[in-house]
GROMACS .gro file of C-alpha atoms in nm:
model
  289
    1MET     CA    1   0.000   0.000   0.000
    2VAL     CA    2   0.106   0.357  -0.051
    3ALA     CA    3   0.054   0.660   0.160
    4TRP     CA    4   0.118   1.025   0.107
    5THR     CA    5   0.289   1.237   0.365
    6ALA     CA    6   0.280   1.612   0.369
    7CYS     CA    7   0.547   1.728   0.604
    8GLN     CA    8   0.676   2.042   0.768
    9GLY     CA    9   1.023   1.898   0.769
   10CYS     CA   10   1.145   1.815   0.423
   11SER     CA   11   0.818   1.847   0.246
   12THR     CA   12   0.513   2.053   0.203
   13ALA     CA   13   0.315   1.750   0.093
   14ARG     CA   14   0.439   1.400   0.116
   15ARG     CA   15   0.299   1.069   0.030
   16THR     CA   16   0.395   0.776   0.237
   17ARG     CA   17   0.275   0.426   0.239
   18PRO     CA   18   0.229   0.246   0.568
   19THR     CA   19   0.000  -0.044   0.640
   20PRO     CA   20  -0.364   0.061   0.628
   21SER     CA   21  -0.519   0.064   0.968
   22GLY     CA   22  -0.846  -0.118   1.011
   23CYS     CA   23  -0.861  -0.186   0.636
   24ARG     CA   24  -1.189  -0.363   0.578
   25SER     CA   25  -1.171  -0.402   0.201
   26ARG     CA   26  -0.969  -0.328  -0.111
   27ARG     CA   27  -1.277  -0.216  -0.299
   28GLY     CA   28  -1.085   0.108  -0.342
   29SER     CA   29  -0.850  -0.040  -0.599
   30ASP     CA   30  -0.609   0.190  -0.776
   31ALA     CA   31  -0.840   0.222  -1.078
   32ARG     CA   32  -1.152   0.294  -0.874
   33ALA     CA   33  -0.962   0.535  -0.649
   34ALA     CA   34  -0.857   0.728  -0.958
   35GLN     CA   35  -1.218   0.728  -1.081
   36ARG     CA   36  -1.345   0.862  -0.747
   37LEU     CA   37  -1.082   1.133  -0.754
   38GLY     CA   38  -1.176   1.233  -1.108
   39ALA     CA   39  -1.546   1.240  -1.024
   40ALA     CA   40  -1.483   1.447  -0.713
   41ARG     CA   41  -1.282   1.695  -0.916
   42GLU     CA   42  -1.561   1.728  -1.171
   43ARG     CA   43  -1.811   1.800  -0.893
   44ARG     CA   44  -1.580   2.068  -0.760
   45ALA     CA   45  -1.504   2.222  -1.099
   46GLY     CA   46  -1.531   2.597  -1.092
   47ARG     CA   47  -1.493   2.613  -0.714
   48ALA     CA   48  -1.121   2.546  -0.674
   49GLY     CA   49  -0.910   2.859  -0.663
   50ARG     CA   50  -0.538   2.911  -0.689
   51ALA     CA   51  -0.308   3.029  -0.419
   52ARG     CA   52   0.057   3.120  -0.398
   53GLY     CA   53   0.293   3.091  -0.108
   54GLY     CA   54   0.527   2.846   0.052
   55GLY     CA   55   0.563   2.566   0.298
   56ALA     CA   56   0.790   2.516   0.593
   57ASN     CA   57   1.089   2.285   0.609
   58GLY     CA   58   1.226   2.120   0.922
   59ARG     CA   59   1.309   1.790   1.087
   60ILE     CA   60   0.967   1.645   1.162
   61GLY     CA   61   0.888   1.556   0.801
   62GLY     CA   62   1.207   1.357   0.758
   63ALA     CA   63   1.151   1.175   1.085
   64VAL     CA   64   0.797   1.081   0.980
   65ALA     CA   65   0.918   0.948   0.644
   66ARG     CA   66   1.186   0.736   0.816
   67ALA     CA   67   0.938   0.599   1.072
   68LEU     CA   68   0.693   0.499   0.800
   69ALA     CA   69   0.971   0.345   0.592
   70GLU     CA   70   1.063   0.132   0.893
   71GLN     CA   71   0.703   0.005   0.895
   72GLY     CA   72   0.753  -0.109   0.535
   73ALA     CA   73   0.577   0.180   0.367
   74ASP     CA   74   0.638   0.271   0.005
   75LEU     CA   75   0.680   0.648   0.009
   76VAL     CA   76   0.573   0.924  -0.224
   77LEU     CA   77   0.738   1.237  -0.084
   78ALA     CA   78   0.665   1.597  -0.177
   79SER     CA   79   0.818   1.928  -0.079
   80ARG     CA   80   0.863   2.280  -0.204
   81ASP     CA   81   1.232   2.244  -0.114
   82ALA     CA   82   1.348   2.018  -0.396
   83GLY     CA   83   1.704   1.996  -0.264
   84ARG     CA   84   1.606   1.860   0.076
   85LEU     CA   85   1.346   1.640  -0.083
   86VAL     CA   86   1.598   1.471  -0.313
   87GLN     CA   87   1.843   1.432  -0.025
   88LEU     CA   88   1.583   1.262   0.193
   89THR     CA   89   1.464   1.039  -0.090
   90GLU     CA   90   1.818   0.923  -0.164
   91GLU     CA   91   1.878   0.855   0.206
   92LEU     CA   92   1.564   0.641   0.227
   93ARG     CA   93   1.649   0.449  -0.088
   94SER     CA   94   2.000   0.380   0.038
   95SER     CA   95   1.845   0.218   0.346
   96GLY     CA   96   1.635  -0.012   0.129
   97ALA     CA   97   1.307   0.183   0.128
   98THR     CA   98   1.096   0.251  -0.180
   99ALA     CA   99   1.065   0.629  -0.213
  100ARG     CA  100   0.967   0.872  -0.486
  101ALA     CA  101   1.010   1.249  -0.481
  102ILE     CA  102   0.759   1.496  -0.627
  103PRO     CA  103   0.855   1.863  -0.569
  104THR     CA  104   0.530   2.040  -0.476
  105ASP     CA  105   0.419   2.373  -0.331
  106ALA     CA  106   0.127   2.331  -0.090
  107ALA     CA  107   0.001   2.676  -0.188
  108ASP     CA  108  -0.049   2.566  -0.552
  109ASP     CA  109  -0.386   2.393  -0.589
  110ASP     CA  110  -0.304   2.242  -0.928
  111ALA     CA  111   0.025   2.102  -0.801
  112MET     CA  112  -0.153   1.947  -0.504
  113HIS     CA  113  -0.415   1.789  -0.734
  114ARG     CA  114  -0.137   1.635  -0.946
  115LEU     CA  115   0.044   1.510  -0.638
  116VAL     CA  116  -0.256   1.327  -0.496
  117ALA     CA  117  -0.344   1.183  -0.838
  118GLU     CA  118   0.006   1.036  -0.873
  119ALA     CA  119  -0.005   0.896  -0.519
  120ALA     CA  120  -0.347   0.744  -0.588
  121GLU     CA  121  -0.216   0.577  -0.903
  122ALA     CA  122   0.061   0.426  -0.690
  123GLY     CA  123  -0.199   0.273  -0.455
  124MET     CA  124  -0.214   0.528  -0.174
  125THR     CA  125  -0.366   0.391   0.148
  126THR     CA  126  -0.242   0.647   0.401
  127ALA     CA  127  -0.191   1.022   0.380
  128VAL     CA  128   0.015   1.224   0.628
  129ASN     CA  129  -0.022   1.601   0.599
  130SER     CA  130   0.219   1.832   0.775
  131ALA     CA  131   0.222   2.136   0.551
  132GLY     CA  132   0.282   2.454   0.744
  133THR     CA  133   0.453   2.788   0.762
  134ALA     CA  134   0.459   3.051   1.035
  135HIS     CA  135   0.508   3.425   1.084
  136ARG     CA  136   0.707   3.648   1.315
  137PRO     CA  137   0.540   3.681   1.656
  138ALA     CA  138   0.330   3.996   1.687
  139PRO     CA  139  -0.004   4.098   1.840
  140LEU     CA  140  -0.291   4.038   1.600
  141GLY     CA  141  -0.336   4.408   1.525
  142ASP     CA  142   0.028   4.433   1.415
  143LEU     CA  143   0.030   4.134   1.180
  144ALA     CA  144   0.080   4.218   0.813
  145LEU     CA  145  -0.211   4.088   0.609
  146ASP     CA  146   0.031   3.948   0.352
  147ASP     CA  147   0.176   3.728   0.628
  148VAL     CA  148  -0.174   3.626   0.739
  149ASP     CA  149  -0.269   3.529   0.383
  150ARG     CA  150   0.055   3.333   0.333
  151VAL     CA  151   0.013   3.134   0.655
  152LEU     CA  152  -0.353   3.054   0.591
  153ARG     CA  153  -0.288   2.954   0.229
  154VAL     CA  154  -0.024   2.699   0.318
  155THR     CA  155  -0.106   2.584   0.670
  156LEU     CA  156  -0.486   2.564   0.637
  157ARG     CA  157  -0.589   2.582   0.274
  158GLY     CA  158  -0.301   2.363   0.158
  159VAL     CA  159  -0.407   2.085   0.394
  160LEU     CA  160  -0.775   2.130   0.307
  161VAL     CA  161  -0.706   2.098  -0.068
  162ALA     CA  162  -0.492   1.790  -0.004
  163MET     CA  163  -0.753   1.625   0.218
  164ARG     CA  164  -1.035   1.679  -0.034
  165ASP     CA  165  -0.847   1.484  -0.298
  166GLN     CA  166  -0.704   1.228  -0.057
  167LEU     CA  167  -1.041   1.136   0.088
  168ALA     CA  168  -1.183   1.093  -0.261
  169ALA     CA  169  -0.896   0.865  -0.361
  170LEU     CA  170  -0.829   0.660  -0.047
  171PRO     CA  171  -0.964   0.303  -0.036
  172ASP     CA  172  -1.214   0.200   0.227
  173GLY     CA  173  -1.019   0.146   0.550
  174GLY     CA  174  -0.758   0.407   0.456
  175SER     CA  175  -0.612   0.662   0.694
  176VAL     CA  176  -0.523   1.031   0.713
  177VAL     CA  177  -0.292   1.175   0.978
  178ASN     CA  178  -0.247   1.552   1.002
  179VAL     CA  179   0.038   1.713   1.192
  180VAL     CA  180  -0.101   2.017   1.372
  181SER     CA  181   0.036   2.191   1.681
  182THR     CA  182  -0.059   2.261   2.040
  183ALA     CA  183  -0.112   2.614   1.905
  184GLY     CA  184  -0.421   2.463   1.742
  185LEU     CA  185  -0.562   2.360   2.079
  186ALA     CA  186  -0.517   2.679   2.283
  187GLY     CA  187  -0.414   3.041   2.246
  188ALA     CA  188  -0.060   3.120   2.127
  189PRO     CA  189   0.048   3.477   2.212
  190GLY     CA  190   0.177   3.661   1.908
  191MET     CA  191   0.091   3.376   1.671
  192GLY     CA  192  -0.265   3.464   1.577
  193ALA     CA  193  -0.264   3.360   1.211
  194TYR     CA  194  -0.068   3.042   1.276
  195ALA     CA  195  -0.292   2.944   1.567
  196ALA     CA  196  -0.602   3.014   1.358
  197ALA     CA  197  -0.470   2.794   1.076
  198LYS     CA  198  -0.384   2.505   1.309
  199HIS     CA  199  -0.722   2.535   1.487
  200GLY     CA  200  -0.873   2.508   1.140
  201VAL     CA  201  -0.686   2.186   1.062
  202VAL     CA  202  -0.802   2.041   1.395
  203GLY     CA  203  -1.159   2.119   1.289
  204LEU     CA  204  -1.103   1.961   0.948
  205THR     CA  205  -0.962   1.650   1.113
  206ARG     CA  206  -1.254   1.597   1.348
  207THR     CA  207  -1.518   1.675   1.086
  208ALA     CA  208  -1.365   1.448   0.820
  209ALA     CA  209  -1.344   1.169   1.079
  210LEU     CA  210  -1.723   1.187   1.112
  211ASP     CA  211  -1.786   1.228   0.740
  212TYR     CA  212  -1.583   0.922   0.636
  213ALA     CA  213  -1.629   0.682   0.928
  214ASP     CA  214  -1.888   0.483   0.733
  215ARG     CA  215  -1.613   0.388   0.487
  216GLY     CA  216  -1.378   0.288   0.765
  217VAL     CA  217  -1.146   0.577   0.677
  218ARG     CA  218  -0.982   0.711   0.991
  219VAL     CA  219  -0.874   1.074   1.024
  220ASN     CA  220  -0.655   1.179   1.318
  221ALA     CA  221  -0.393   1.438   1.406
  222VAL     CA  222  -0.076   1.469   1.609
  223ALA     CA  223  -0.022   1.798   1.795
  224PRO     CA  224   0.345   1.857   1.881
  225GLY     CA  225   0.442   2.098   2.154
  226ALA     CA  226   0.797   2.235   2.189
  227ILE     CA  227   1.008   2.013   1.962
  228ASP     CA  228   1.378   2.030   1.874
  229SER     CA  229   1.303   2.126   1.515
  230GLY     CA  230   1.253   2.435   1.301
  231GLY     CA  231   1.380   2.757   1.456
  232THR     CA  232   1.412   2.593   1.796
  233ALA     CA  233   1.676   2.354   1.663
  234ASP     CA  234   1.898   2.652   1.578
  235GLN     CA  235   1.895   2.795   1.929
  236PRO     CA  236   2.193   2.761   2.169
  237PRO     CA  237   2.171   2.483   2.431
  238GLU     CA  238   2.078   2.718   2.715
  239VAL     CA  239   1.782   2.855   2.518
  240LYS     CA  240   1.664   2.505   2.429
  241GLN     CA  241   1.687   2.406   2.795
  242ARG     CA  242   1.479   2.706   2.899
  243ILE     CA  243   1.211   2.632   2.638
  244GLY     CA  244   1.200   2.266   2.739
  245SER     CA  245   1.169   2.353   3.107
  246PHE     CA  246   0.811   2.473   3.055
  247ALA     CA  247   0.697   2.113   2.993
  248PRO     CA  248   0.638   1.893   3.299
  249LEU     CA  249   0.887   1.642   3.154
  250GLY     CA  250   1.143   1.922   3.157
  251ARG     CA  251   1.282   1.899   2.804
  252LEU     CA  252   1.214   1.949   2.436
  253GLY     CA  253   1.056   1.670   2.239
  254THR     CA  254   1.235   1.514   1.944
  255PRO     CA  255   1.116   1.484   1.584
  256GLU     CA  256   1.140   1.107   1.625
  257GLU     CA  257   0.890   1.117   1.912
  258VAL     CA  258   0.643   1.305   1.693
  259ALA     CA  259   0.704   1.059   1.410
  260ALA     CA  260   0.637   0.764   1.641
  261ALA     CA  261   0.294   0.909   1.723
  262VAL     CA  262   0.218   0.959   1.353
  263ALA     CA  263   0.330   0.605   1.270
  264TRP     CA  264   0.108   0.461   1.544
  265LEU     CA  265  -0.200   0.647   1.421
  266ALA     CA  266  -0.127   0.528   1.067
  267SER     CA  267  -0.092   0.166   1.177
  268PRO     CA  268  -0.345  -0.115   1.241
  269ALA     CA  269  -0.273  -0.073   1.614
  270ALA     CA  270  -0.490   0.241   1.601
  271ALA     CA  271  -0.773   0.075   1.406
  272PHE     CA  272  -1.040   0.194   1.654
  273THR     CA  273  -0.907   0.550   1.676
  274THR     CA  274  -1.051   0.830   1.464
  275GLY     CA  275  -1.116   1.200   1.522
  276ALA     CA  276  -0.840   1.204   1.784
  277ILE     CA  277  -0.582   1.477   1.844
  278LEU     CA  278  -0.279   1.312   2.003
  279THR     CA  279  -0.057   1.562   2.185
  280VAL     CA  280   0.320   1.516   2.199
  281ASP     CA  281   0.403   1.800   2.434
  282GLY     CA  282   0.579   1.662   2.742
  283GLY     CA  283   0.261   1.702   2.947
  284LYS     CA  284   0.227   2.077   2.901
  285GLY     CA  285  -0.135   2.047   2.788
  286ALA     CA  286  -0.225   1.874   3.114
  287ARG     CA  287  -0.194   2.214   3.281
  288GLY     CA  288  -0.474   2.343   3.063
  289ALA     CA  289  -0.259   2.584   2.863
   0.00000   0.00000   0.00000
């Protein structure tokens, strides 16, 4: 089976292929999945717009791809950063994994449509979406609207466009895992647009879980807290230690710990789990903030 992974790390949209969780039937064969995708596109003709922007790159995406490869997944990887994407793909292939790279910008609707169509043709059974980009911290009234538009286009709309096509193409018993953020579960001072986008993806996750449960398609999300990735990874050790100290476990999380949560939700071990938001935050959410 094939899955698609859209990652913040090395990809804006990635396709990975882990074992389908709770797969009840292969009625969604590759040919029929492609037909469903085509029919869904026809129904949506005239409604799909175009957006421009960019995705984020970091360590979580690469860790997710490696974790899924270890489960035996065939991977279709996508990213706006073609250089990192090729590097990751070559690394995975050298370790014996089957991986394919498709450079893609999550803000480009047409590119996302092509990406999902190619993943569906390869037999996609699982999709992992981690597209996202952020903005400089500032009170809401000081945020530039161009930054707001860019964040919403990639972090919310990019995932929404991907999920529409994925859910049309996935076989019965397939799975979607979105990577969100604890900023999508509570307020995040200075990060209004980013928090709004991640709250939106949480809403998409829970709603799609209800919409597609009758097909056995599970839709879940992982919400990382402070992780040693992105801008945090570039900080000096004393800054990392201070950031990590806010979590009850007293440290930063690792990309591999986030990837382990994603891999579990994508696996048959989570066959009775849908509509869930699994936090990986060192216990910080237990304090209610």
